Short mmCIF file of C-alpha atoms in Angstrom, two decimals:
data_model
loop_
_atom_site.label_atom_id
_atom_site.label_comp_id
_atom_site.label_asym_id
_atom_site.label_seq_id
_atom_site.Cartn_x
_atom_site.Cartn_y
_atom_site.Cartn_z
CA MET Q 1 -31.61 -5.45 -1.86
CA VAL Q 2 -27.85 -4.99 -1.66
CA THR Q 3 -25.95 -7.13 0.84
CA ASP Q 4 -23.01 -5.53 2.63
CA VAL Q 5 -20.54 -8.40 2.16
CA VAL Q 6 -20.68 -11.71 0.33
CA ILE Q 7 -17.99 -14.23 1.31
CA SER Q 8 -17.34 -17.05 -1.14
CA GLY Q 9 -16.23 -20.10 0.82
CA ALA Q 10 -17.21 -21.50 4.22
CA GLY Q 11 -13.83 -22.93 5.13
CA PRO Q 12 -11.99 -21.72 8.24
CA ASN Q 13 -10.90 -18.42 6.65
CA GLY Q 14 -14.32 -17.48 5.30
CA LEU Q 15 -16.02 -18.39 8.57
CA MET Q 16 -13.45 -16.47 10.62
CA LEU Q 17 -14.03 -13.39 8.47
CA ALA Q 18 -17.79 -13.81 8.95
CA CYS Q 19 -17.27 -13.85 12.73
CA GLU Q 20 -15.09 -10.74 12.65
CA LEU Q 21 -17.55 -8.80 10.50
CA ALA Q 22 -20.47 -9.83 12.67
CA LEU Q 23 -18.61 -8.74 15.82
CA ALA Q 24 -18.21 -5.32 14.20
CA GLY Q 25 -21.93 -5.05 13.45
CA VAL Q 26 -21.92 -6.20 9.80
CA ARG Q 27 -24.09 -9.17 8.80
CA PRO Q 28 -22.25 -11.07 6.07
CA LEU Q 29 -23.61 -13.66 3.66
CA VAL Q 30 -21.41 -16.74 3.20
CA LEU Q 31 -21.78 -18.87 0.07
CA GLU Q 32 -20.49 -22.46 0.07
CA ARG Q 33 -20.68 -24.87 -2.85
CA LEU Q 34 -20.71 -27.98 -0.63
CA PRO Q 35 -24.15 -28.96 0.71
CA ALA Q 36 -22.69 -29.85 4.12
CA ARG Q 37 -19.42 -29.48 6.01
CA THR Q 38 -16.80 -31.82 4.64
CA ARG Q 39 -15.80 -34.80 6.76
CA GLU Q 40 -12.36 -34.83 5.18
CA ASN Q 41 -9.77 -33.49 7.60
CA ARG Q 42 -7.31 -31.27 5.74
CA ALA Q 43 -5.25 -30.19 8.77
CA ASN Q 44 -4.63 -31.47 12.27
CA GLY Q 45 -4.16 -28.33 14.29
CA LEU Q 46 -3.08 -24.74 14.54
CA VAL Q 47 0.48 -23.45 14.76
CA GLY Q 48 1.65 -20.02 15.75
CA GLN Q 49 0.20 -16.62 16.50
CA VAL Q 50 -3.32 -17.62 15.50
CA VAL Q 51 -3.63 -19.70 18.70
CA ARG Q 52 -3.25 -16.52 20.74
CA MET Q 53 -5.60 -14.68 18.39
CA LEU Q 54 -8.32 -17.26 19.01
CA ASP Q 55 -7.71 -16.84 22.73
CA ARG Q 56 -8.36 -13.13 22.36
CA ARG Q 57 -11.76 -13.90 20.83
CA GLY Q 58 -12.74 -16.49 23.42
CA LEU Q 59 -12.51 -19.24 20.79
CA HIS Q 60 -9.55 -21.10 22.28
CA GLU Q 61 -11.78 -22.05 25.18
CA ARG Q 62 -14.43 -23.37 22.78
CA LEU Q 63 -11.90 -25.61 21.05
CA THR Q 64 -10.17 -26.93 24.17
CA GLY Q 65 -13.14 -27.13 26.52
CA ASN Q 66 -11.32 -25.36 29.34
CA GLN Q 67 -10.65 -21.79 30.41
CA ASP Q 68 -6.89 -22.09 30.70
CA PRO Q 69 -4.96 -19.70 28.45
CA PRO Q 70 -2.71 -21.23 25.81
CA THR Q 71 0.84 -22.13 26.80
CA PRO Q 72 3.92 -22.23 24.55
CA ALA Q 73 4.95 -25.53 23.01
CA PRO Q 74 8.06 -27.22 24.47
CA GLY Q 75 9.29 -28.17 21.03
CA PHE Q 76 8.67 -28.01 17.30
CA MET Q 77 10.66 -28.45 14.11
CA PHE Q 78 12.11 -26.52 11.20
CA GLY Q 79 12.86 -28.34 7.97
CA GLY Q 80 12.28 -31.62 9.78
CA MET Q 81 14.93 -30.75 12.38
CA PRO Q 82 13.89 -30.59 16.05
CA LEU Q 83 13.71 -27.24 17.86
CA ASP Q 84 14.03 -27.49 21.65
CA LEU Q 85 11.90 -24.64 22.97
CA SER Q 86 11.53 -25.88 26.55
CA ALA Q 87 14.11 -23.52 28.05
CA LEU Q 88 13.60 -20.66 25.62
CA PRO Q 89 12.82 -17.37 27.41
CA GLY Q 90 9.81 -15.69 25.87
CA ASN Q 91 8.93 -18.76 23.78
CA PRO Q 92 6.56 -17.40 21.08
CA LEU Q 93 5.43 -20.70 19.51
CA TYR Q 94 1.97 -22.00 20.41
CA LEU Q 95 0.29 -25.18 19.18
CA LEU Q 96 -3.33 -26.32 19.28
CA PRO Q 97 -3.74 -29.92 18.06
CA VAL Q 98 -7.36 -30.03 16.94
CA PRO Q 99 -8.78 -31.35 13.64
CA GLN Q 100 -9.71 -28.80 11.00
CA THR Q 101 -13.19 -30.33 10.85
CA ARG Q 102 -13.68 -29.33 14.50
CA ILE Q 103 -12.31 -25.83 13.83
CA GLU Q 104 -14.78 -25.37 10.98
CA GLN Q 105 -17.65 -26.64 13.10
CA MET Q 106 -16.81 -24.24 15.92
CA LEU Q 107 -16.39 -21.24 13.60
CA GLU Q 108 -19.66 -21.99 11.79
CA GLU Q 109 -21.52 -22.23 15.09
CA ARG Q 110 -19.99 -18.95 16.24
CA ALA Q 111 -20.72 -17.16 12.94
CA ILE Q 112 -24.39 -18.20 13.04
CA GLU Q 113 -24.58 -17.26 16.71
CA LEU Q 114 -23.37 -13.75 15.79
CA GLY Q 115 -25.92 -13.38 12.99
CA ALA Q 116 -24.05 -14.38 9.83
CA GLU Q 117 -26.01 -16.18 7.12
CA ILE Q 118 -24.51 -19.30 5.51
CA ARG Q 119 -25.98 -20.69 2.29
CA ARG Q 120 -24.74 -24.15 1.41
CA GLY Q 121 -25.02 -25.75 -1.99
CA CYS Q 122 -24.61 -22.26 -3.46
CA GLU Q 123 -21.51 -21.81 -5.63
CA LEU Q 124 -20.06 -18.58 -6.98
CA THR Q 125 -19.81 -18.89 -10.77
CA GLY Q 126 -18.99 -15.33 -11.83
CA LEU Q 127 -18.95 -11.68 -10.84
CA VAL Q 128 -19.48 -8.26 -12.35
CA GLN Q 129 -18.07 -5.15 -10.71
CA HIS Q 130 -19.70 -1.72 -10.72
CA ASP Q 131 -18.61 1.54 -9.13
CA ASP Q 132 -20.79 1.08 -6.05
CA ARG Q 133 -21.37 -2.68 -5.89
CA VAL Q 134 -20.40 -6.11 -7.19
CA VAL Q 135 -22.86 -8.63 -8.59
CA ALA Q 136 -22.11 -12.21 -7.55
CA GLU Q 137 -23.40 -14.77 -10.02
CA VAL Q 138 -24.23 -18.04 -8.30
CA SER Q 139 -25.17 -21.57 -9.34
CA GLY Q 140 -28.72 -21.90 -10.56
CA GLY Q 141 -28.55 -18.67 -12.50
CA SER Q 142 -29.36 -16.27 -9.68
CA ALA Q 143 -27.38 -13.18 -8.70
CA ILE Q 144 -26.64 -11.39 -5.46
CA GLU Q 145 -25.70 -7.71 -5.25
CA ALA Q 146 -23.19 -6.76 -2.57
CA ARG Q 147 -21.08 -3.78 -1.67
CA TYR Q 148 -18.03 -6.07 -1.40
CA LEU Q 149 -17.17 -9.65 -2.32
CA VAL Q 150 -14.44 -11.58 -0.51
CA GLY Q 151 -12.94 -14.73 -2.00
CA ALA Q 152 -12.13 -17.32 0.65
CA ASP Q 153 -12.57 -20.13 -1.87
CA GLY Q 154 -9.13 -21.75 -1.84
CA GLY Q 155 -6.23 -22.13 -4.21
CA HIS Q 156 -8.52 -22.68 -7.22
CA SER Q 157 -10.49 -19.56 -6.28
CA VAL Q 158 -13.29 -18.72 -8.69
CA THR Q 159 -13.38 -15.25 -7.13
CA ARG Q 160 -9.74 -14.60 -8.02
CA LYS Q 161 -10.11 -15.95 -11.54
CA ARG Q 162 -13.30 -14.04 -12.32
CA ALA Q 163 -11.77 -10.84 -10.93
CA GLY Q 164 -8.87 -11.26 -13.36
CA ILE Q 165 -6.22 -11.39 -10.64
CA ALA Q 166 -3.11 -13.28 -11.76
CA PHE Q 167 -1.67 -16.03 -9.56
CA PRO Q 168 2.01 -16.27 -10.49
CA GLY Q 169 4.29 -18.90 -9.02
CA VAL Q 170 5.53 -22.41 -9.66
CA SER Q 171 4.00 -25.87 -9.71
CA SER Q 172 5.88 -29.12 -9.21
CA ASP Q 173 5.09 -32.79 -9.75
CA ASP Q 174 8.23 -34.33 -8.27
CA THR Q 175 6.82 -35.48 -4.92
CA VAL Q 176 4.18 -37.93 -3.75
CA VAL Q 177 2.73 -37.55 -0.25
CA ARG Q 178 0.71 -40.45 1.19
CA SER Q 179 -1.20 -40.04 4.46
CA ALA Q 180 -3.57 -42.29 6.38
CA HIS Q 181 -4.92 -43.01 9.81
CA ALA Q 182 -3.75 -46.52 10.59
CA VAL Q 183 -3.57 -49.23 13.21
CA VAL Q 184 0.03 -49.82 14.28
CA PRO Q 185 1.09 -52.91 16.27
CA GLY Q 186 1.15 -52.11 19.98
CA SER Q 187 4.39 -54.06 20.36
CA LEU Q 188 6.21 -51.28 18.49
CA ALA Q 189 5.11 -48.50 20.86
CA ASP Q 190 7.78 -46.72 22.89
CA PRO Q 191 6.07 -45.60 26.14
CA ALA Q 192 8.98 -43.35 27.07
CA THR Q 193 8.80 -41.16 23.97
CA GLY Q 194 5.31 -41.82 22.62
CA GLY Q 195 6.94 -42.92 19.38
CA LEU Q 196 7.87 -46.24 17.81
CA ASN Q 197 10.75 -48.70 17.92
CA LEU Q 198 10.77 -50.18 14.43
CA PRO Q 199 12.94 -53.30 13.91
CA GLY Q 200 15.33 -52.74 11.05
CA TYR Q 201 15.25 -48.96 11.49
CA GLY Q 202 15.32 -47.98 15.17
CA PRO Q 203 13.57 -45.36 17.33
CA ILE Q 204 11.05 -43.05 15.65
CA PRO Q 205 10.05 -40.04 17.79
CA PRO Q 206 6.47 -38.84 17.44
CA PHE Q 207 5.60 -35.92 15.13
CA LEU Q 208 9.16 -35.39 13.87
CA TYR Q 209 10.22 -35.98 10.27
CA GLN Q 210 12.42 -38.99 9.68
CA ARG Q 211 14.47 -38.05 6.61
CA THR Q 212 16.38 -40.60 4.57
CA GLU Q 213 17.90 -40.32 1.12
CA ARG Q 214 14.69 -41.86 -0.20
CA GLY Q 215 12.06 -39.71 1.46
CA LEU Q 216 10.34 -38.73 4.70
CA PHE Q 217 8.31 -40.61 7.28
CA VAL Q 218 6.16 -39.12 10.05
CA TYR Q 219 4.41 -40.92 12.89
CA ALA Q 220 1.82 -38.63 14.50
CA PRO Q 221 -0.28 -40.04 17.38
CA LEU Q 222 -2.69 -37.09 17.43
CA PRO Q 223 -4.59 -36.55 20.68
CA ALA Q 224 -7.87 -35.94 18.85
CA GLY Q 225 -8.27 -39.49 17.57
CA PRO Q 226 -7.70 -43.12 18.50
CA TYR Q 227 -5.48 -43.86 15.48
CA PRO Q 228 -2.13 -42.29 14.61
CA LEU Q 229 -1.54 -40.52 11.31
CA ILE Q 230 1.12 -42.10 9.10
CA THR Q 231 2.67 -39.96 6.36
CA THR Q 232 5.36 -40.59 3.78
CA LEU Q 233 6.87 -38.27 1.20
CA GLU Q 234 8.85 -39.58 -1.74
CA TRP Q 235 10.61 -37.76 -4.54
CA ASP Q 236 10.10 -40.66 -6.95
CA LYS Q 237 7.79 -39.41 -9.70
CA THR Q 238 6.50 -42.88 -10.51
CA ASP Q 239 3.03 -43.56 -9.15
CA ALA Q 240 0.58 -46.33 -9.84
CA GLY Q 241 -2.29 -43.87 -10.00
CA GLY Q 242 -5.72 -44.30 -8.49
CA PRO Q 243 -6.76 -43.89 -4.86
CA LEU Q 244 -4.28 -44.67 -2.10
CA THR Q 245 -4.39 -48.20 -0.67
CA PHE Q 246 -2.81 -49.56 2.49
CA ALA Q 247 -0.66 -51.90 0.42
CA GLU Q 248 0.71 -48.88 -1.42
CA LEU Q 249 1.31 -47.01 1.84
CA ARG Q 250 3.15 -49.98 3.38
CA ALA Q 251 5.32 -50.23 0.26
CA SER Q 252 6.10 -46.52 0.51
CA VAL Q 253 7.16 -46.88 4.17
CA ARG Q 254 9.42 -49.79 3.19
CA ARG Q 255 11.11 -47.72 0.48
CA VAL Q 256 11.63 -44.69 2.74
CA LEU Q 257 12.76 -46.44 5.94
CA GLY Q 258 14.15 -49.68 4.54
CA ALA Q 259 12.01 -51.60 7.05
CA ASP Q 260 8.52 -53.09 7.12
CA LEU Q 261 5.77 -51.50 9.22
CA ASP Q 262 2.59 -53.53 9.57
CA LEU Q 263 -0.19 -51.00 8.97
CA ARG Q 264 -3.87 -51.90 9.11
CA PRO Q 265 -7.00 -49.89 8.26
CA PRO Q 266 -8.85 -48.40 11.27
CA GLU Q 267 -12.00 -50.01 12.53
CA GLY Q 268 -15.30 -48.34 13.25
CA GLU Q 269 -16.87 -45.17 11.98
CA GLY Q 270 -14.54 -42.42 10.79
CA PRO Q 271 -13.96 -40.29 9.01
CA TYR Q 272 -10.42 -41.57 8.53
CA LEU Q 273 -7.85 -40.07 6.23
CA LEU Q 274 -6.58 -42.05 3.26
CA ARG Q 275 -5.11 -39.54 0.80
CA LYS Q 276 -2.45 -39.17 -1.84
CA LEU Q 277 -1.14 -35.82 -3.09
CA ILE Q 278 1.13 -35.51 -6.11
CA GLY Q 279 3.23 -32.37 -6.48
CA GLY Q 280 2.54 -28.96 -5.04
CA ASN Q 281 2.18 -25.25 -5.73
CA THR Q 282 3.82 -22.07 -4.51
CA ARG Q 283 1.86 -19.05 -5.71
CA LEU Q 284 1.06 -15.50 -4.58
CA ALA Q 285 -1.79 -13.42 -5.98
CA GLU Q 286 -0.70 -10.42 -8.01
CA ARG Q 287 -2.87 -8.30 -5.73
CA PHE Q 288 -5.17 -9.01 -2.80
CA ARG Q 289 -7.79 -6.45 -3.84
CA ASP Q 290 -9.41 -5.48 -7.11
CA ARG Q 291 -11.78 -2.59 -6.39
CA ARG Q 292 -14.67 -4.26 -4.54
CA VAL Q 293 -13.24 -7.79 -4.58
CA LEU Q 294 -10.77 -9.00 -1.92
CA LEU Q 295 -8.96 -12.28 -1.32
CA VAL Q 296 -8.07 -14.09 1.91
CA GLY Q 297 -6.26 -17.33 2.71
CA ASP Q 298 -5.42 -19.81 -0.03
CA ALA Q 299 -7.26 -17.68 -2.58
CA ALA Q 300 -4.41 -15.17 -2.14
CA HIS Q 301 -1.46 -17.49 -1.47
CA VAL Q 302 -0.57 -21.19 -1.58
CA HIS Q 303 2.64 -22.86 -0.43
CA SER Q 304 4.08 -26.02 1.02
CA ALA Q 305 2.31 -27.29 4.14
CA ILE Q 306 5.60 -28.03 5.90
CA GLY Q 307 5.52 -26.53 9.39
CA GLY Q 308 1.75 -26.08 9.27
CA PRO Q 309 1.64 -22.31 8.50
CA GLY Q 310 -1.46 -22.29 6.31
CA LEU Q 311 -4.21 -21.67 8.85
CA ASN Q 312 -1.96 -19.34 10.85
CA LEU Q 313 -1.61 -17.17 7.76
CA GLY Q 314 -5.16 -17.41 6.41
CA LEU Q 315 -7.06 -16.90 9.67
CA GLN Q 316 -4.99 -13.83 10.47
CA ASP Q 317 -5.74 -12.49 6.98
CA ALA Q 318 -9.40 -12.68 7.95
CA VAL Q 319 -8.88 -10.95 11.31
CA ASN Q 320 -6.84 -8.18 9.68
CA LEU Q 321 -9.47 -7.54 7.01
CA GLY Q 322 -12.63 -7.89 9.09
CA TRP Q 323 -12.48 -4.72 11.18
CA LYS Q 324 -11.18 -2.63 8.29
CA LEU Q 325 -13.97 -3.71 5.94
CA ALA Q 326 -16.54 -3.07 8.67
CA ALA Q 327 -15.20 0.45 9.24
CA VAL Q 328 -15.53 1.23 5.52
CA LEU Q 329 -19.04 -0.22 5.30
CA GLN Q 330 -20.16 1.78 8.34
CA GLY Q 331 -18.80 5.03 6.92
CA ARG Q 332 -16.13 5.40 9.58
CA ALA Q 333 -13.28 5.07 7.10
CA GLY Q 334 -12.54 5.67 3.45
CA GLU Q 335 -11.65 2.89 1.05
CA ASP Q 336 -7.95 3.68 1.47
CA LEU Q 337 -8.13 1.74 4.75
CA LEU Q 338 -8.66 -1.40 2.66
CA ASP Q 339 -5.34 -0.76 0.93
CA THR Q 340 -3.60 -1.39 4.26
CA TYR Q 341 -4.88 -4.97 4.18
CA GLU Q 342 -2.57 -5.97 1.35
CA ALA Q 343 0.20 -3.65 2.55
CA GLU Q 344 0.27 -5.50 5.88
CA ARG Q 345 -0.56 -9.07 4.90
CA ARG Q 346 1.35 -9.50 1.64
CA PRO Q 347 4.80 -9.27 3.32
CA VAL Q 348 3.64 -11.89 5.82
CA ALA Q 349 2.64 -14.22 2.99
CA GLU Q 350 5.99 -13.63 1.29
CA ARG Q 351 7.76 -14.53 4.52
CA VAL Q 352 5.76 -17.75 4.92
CA ILE Q 353 6.58 -18.73 1.34
CA MET Q 354 10.26 -18.04 2.02
CA SER Q 355 10.20 -20.18 5.17
CA ALA Q 356 8.34 -23.04 3.49
CA SER Q 357 10.74 -23.00 0.53
CA ALA Q 358 13.76 -23.07 2.84
CA GLN Q 359 12.34 -26.01 4.77
CA ALA Q 360 11.57 -27.88 1.57
CA ALA Q 361 15.22 -27.47 0.60
CA LEU Q 362 16.32 -28.90 3.96
CA ILE Q 363 14.33 -32.11 3.53
CA ALA Q 364 15.27 -32.77 -0.11
CA PRO Q 365 17.38 -35.79 -1.07
CA GLY Q 366 21.06 -35.64 -1.83
CA ALA Q 367 24.43 -35.76 -0.08
CA GLU Q 368 24.76 -31.98 -0.28
CA VAL Q 369 21.47 -31.56 1.63
CA THR Q 370 22.70 -34.05 4.22
CA GLY Q 371 25.77 -31.86 4.68
CA LEU Q 372 23.61 -28.75 4.94
CA ARG Q 373 21.50 -30.41 7.63
CA ALA Q 374 24.61 -31.34 9.60
CA LEU Q 375 25.72 -27.70 9.55
CA PHE Q 376 22.22 -26.53 10.41
CA ALA Q 377 22.15 -28.88 13.41
CA GLU Q 378 25.24 -27.10 14.76
CA LEU Q 379 23.54 -23.73 14.33
CA LEU Q 380 20.59 -24.98 16.36
CA ASP Q 381 22.88 -25.28 19.37
CA ASP Q 382 22.62 -21.48 19.58
CA PRO Q 383 19.51 -20.42 21.60
CA GLY Q 384 19.41 -17.17 19.64
CA THR Q 385 19.02 -19.07 16.37
CA VAL Q 386 16.33 -21.29 17.86
CA HIS Q 387 14.44 -18.26 19.16
CA ARG Q 388 14.61 -16.58 15.76
CA LEU Q 389 13.29 -19.67 14.01
CA ALA Q 390 10.55 -20.08 16.61
CA ARG Q 391 9.41 -16.50 15.94
CA LEU Q 392 9.48 -17.17 12.21
CA MET Q 393 7.40 -20.33 12.54
CA ALA Q 394 4.95 -18.58 14.87
CA GLY Q 395 4.57 -15.49 12.69
CA ASP Q 396 5.58 -13.50 15.75
CA ASP Q 397 8.47 -11.71 14.03
CA ILE Q 398 6.36 -9.43 11.86
CA ARG Q 399 5.88 -5.73 12.47
CA TYR Q 400 3.39 -3.70 10.52
CA ALA Q 401 4.66 -0.30 9.38
CA GLY Q 402 4.23 2.43 11.97
CA ASP Q 403 5.87 5.52 13.37
CA GLY Q 404 6.83 6.45 16.89
CA HIS Q 405 7.05 3.97 19.74
CA PRO Q 406 8.82 0.60 19.11
CA LEU Q 407 5.62 -1.24 20.07
CA VAL Q 408 3.62 0.30 17.22
CA GLY Q 409 2.84 -2.34 14.59
CA THR Q 410 3.69 -5.26 16.87
CA TRP Q 411 1.43 -7.82 18.54
CA ALA Q 412 0.11 -6.34 21.79
CA PRO Q 413 1.77 -8.07 24.77
CA ASP Q 414 -0.25 -10.71 26.63
CA LEU Q 415 -0.58 -8.56 29.72
CA VAL Q 416 -2.25 -9.46 33.00
CA LEU Q 417 -3.93 -6.31 34.29
CA HIS Q 418 -5.47 -5.41 37.61
CA ASP Q 419 -7.66 -7.99 39.37
CA GLU Q 420 -5.98 -10.71 37.24
CA VAL Q 421 -7.84 -9.54 34.16
CA ARG Q 422 -6.00 -10.61 31.01
CA LEU Q 423 -5.80 -8.52 27.88
CA ALA Q 424 -7.45 -11.48 26.12
CA ASP Q 425 -10.48 -11.04 28.37
CA LEU Q 426 -10.94 -7.49 27.08
CA THR Q 427 -10.63 -8.17 23.35
CA ARG Q 428 -13.41 -10.71 22.80
CA SER Q 429 -15.73 -8.08 21.33
CA ALA Q 430 -13.12 -7.06 18.70
CA ARG Q 431 -13.24 -3.41 19.74
CA PRO Q 432 -10.24 -1.08 19.81
CA LEU Q 433 -8.88 -0.80 23.32
CA LEU Q 434 -7.01 2.05 25.02
CA ILE Q 435 -5.07 0.84 28.04
CA ASP Q 436 -3.82 3.42 30.54
CA PHE Q 437 -1.24 2.10 32.99
CA THR Q 438 -0.73 5.43 34.75
CA GLY Q 439 -4.10 5.95 36.39
CA GLY Q 440 -4.38 9.19 34.41
CA ASP Q 441 -6.81 10.18 31.71
CA TRP Q 442 -5.88 9.51 28.11
CA GLY Q 443 -9.31 10.42 26.77
CA ARG Q 444 -10.83 6.94 26.54
CA PRO Q 445 -9.31 4.93 29.41
CA GLN Q 446 -10.82 1.48 29.87
CA VAL Q 447 -8.28 -0.24 32.11
CA LYS Q 448 -6.02 1.13 34.81
CA GLY Q 449 -3.14 -0.51 36.63
CA GLY Q 450 -0.97 -3.38 35.51
CA SER Q 451 2.32 -5.17 35.99
CA ALA Q 452 5.49 -5.50 33.90
CA VAL Q 453 4.09 -3.00 31.43
CA PRO Q 454 6.22 -2.00 28.41
CA CYS Q 455 4.85 1.58 28.21
CA THR Q 456 2.56 3.99 30.04
CA ALA Q 457 -0.38 3.70 27.63
CA LEU Q 458 -1.18 1.90 24.39
CA LEU Q 459 -3.96 1.65 21.83
CA VAL Q 460 -4.76 -1.86 20.59
CA ARG Q 461 -6.38 -2.40 17.20
CA PRO Q 462 -9.25 -4.90 16.90
CA ASP Q 463 -6.84 -7.46 15.38
CA GLY Q 464 -4.58 -7.36 18.45
CA TYR Q 465 -1.78 -5.17 17.05
CA VAL Q 466 -0.60 -1.92 18.62
CA ALA Q 467 -1.74 1.24 16.83
CA TRP Q 468 -0.17 3.69 19.28
CA ALA Q 469 1.92 3.67 22.46
CA THR Q 470 3.70 6.18 24.66
CA ASP Q 471 6.20 6.32 27.50
CA ALA Q 472 5.04 9.76 28.63
CA PRO Q 473 4.42 9.66 32.40
CA GLU Q 474 1.20 11.65 31.99
CA PRO Q 475 -0.90 13.04 29.14
CA ASP Q 476 0.59 16.07 27.41
CA ALA Q 477 -0.22 17.93 24.22
CA ALA Q 478 2.20 15.96 22.03
CA SER Q 479 1.13 12.52 23.21
CA ARG Q 480 -2.55 13.42 23.02
CA ALA Q 481 -2.07 14.67 19.47
CA SER Q 482 -0.29 11.46 18.44
CA LEU Q 483 -3.06 9.38 20.03
CA GLU Q 484 -5.77 11.29 18.17
CA ALA Q 485 -3.78 10.92 14.94
CA ALA Q 486 -3.60 7.13 15.43
CA ILE Q 487 -7.33 6.95 16.16
CA ALA Q 488 -8.06 8.94 13.00
CA ARG Q 489 -5.60 6.99 10.83
CA TRP Q 490 -7.03 3.63 11.75
CA SER Q 491 -10.67 4.79 12.14
CA LEU Q 492 -10.73 3.53 15.71
CA ALA Q 493 -13.21 6.09 17.04
CA PRO Q 494 -16.43 4.46 18.34
CA GLY Q 495 -18.86 3.68 15.54
CA PRO Q 496 -22.41 2.26 15.45
CA ALA Q 497 -21.30 -1.23 16.45
CA ALA Q 498 -19.17 0.02 19.35
CA ALA Q 499 -21.99 2.25 20.57
CA ALA Q 500 -24.31 -0.73 20.55
#
């Protein structure tokens, strides 16, 4: 028996891809080497466009426990420098502070609910490609035949290595990051800001980087847990080795801030973070596809975690690939549709790497960096600069290649249609959607009416991006022809899953 798709890795990206494929009528098989979900929390929330994407799948509600749509964040940071977004018109930056462990739990539950199969304790060890299938070799000596194999198995991806895809970039060992959940004396709390007042240093706002010539300090009282997260970054290469201890973390805080902070281990059942990371990697896969093998998330790109772009990038990789792979598997599209996955997502990865590298430069030690930050602070007085950086951090400034209307290739606007129906209410099934604002007949109208519309009709791809739009007041031969061309190009005609 040949499986349609095998996904190696049951992290957020692999599980999101499983959900997207299942929504399109494809039943994927997910392989995960760990016997159970990890209790280690690798991230503390979602930043950017992916928050709105989850809303359009009905998953934001599952994570927050309420039906309210996401709202933009009043502030964020770039290179450790605060961005005031509170008065920004059209603020594009959304945040969802929720532990990665909870995100993985929700996505696994949703994937199983949709019919995906997840095999834990089953590790990909090798692969062999044929013209019509790929054979996945798994731990224990067994093999699984699939039409396609997707590597969502992280920066050390076995899928990528066995497919012979190079992973060029740079590695560094000049930083040490120490992070832990900790008990902080209540006497240091600043009720007005939610931060700390540390004797010998001064006020410490929550969530913002405190940069000194010796390193960084972050105090993050996350809403998901009873204990704040304490993080330091130092450029000193010397390290005692071994697991992180609280004595070592306190010493690191003293070196960075020049003041003592009494940190204690949390009490009660965790899991609680106590982690040390030395160095980092910035790498981009030579290609995202090798015949019947594809890469998503960290398997395709790794970079600095500054600004929290990792899940924003990886989860949207999965959403971009899911509907395209389903169309090919169902015979509605040729394999050339899969080439658009890398064509669209690689530039986004390159832009994230550029942003992360720039921010790393802004937090580095040295008098020249201090001068650069002073100049940058002046630039942030310009709302236009702030808006541009907010779009960059959100991943909202990308436009996939497309001809015709300016909306083509952009994220479909978060419209409120007739009867207070939101666009997000209509995209939960991951189907293409033709929206007609004129009350006319564009061939496949599903919604009529609207307010503050940017065009007269538009075609939304399953991943939420605009495939076609027009300003024509009513259907004519030219606009109909361009609509049909867009439907054909992106294989958006109803298929077996849509008919079901």
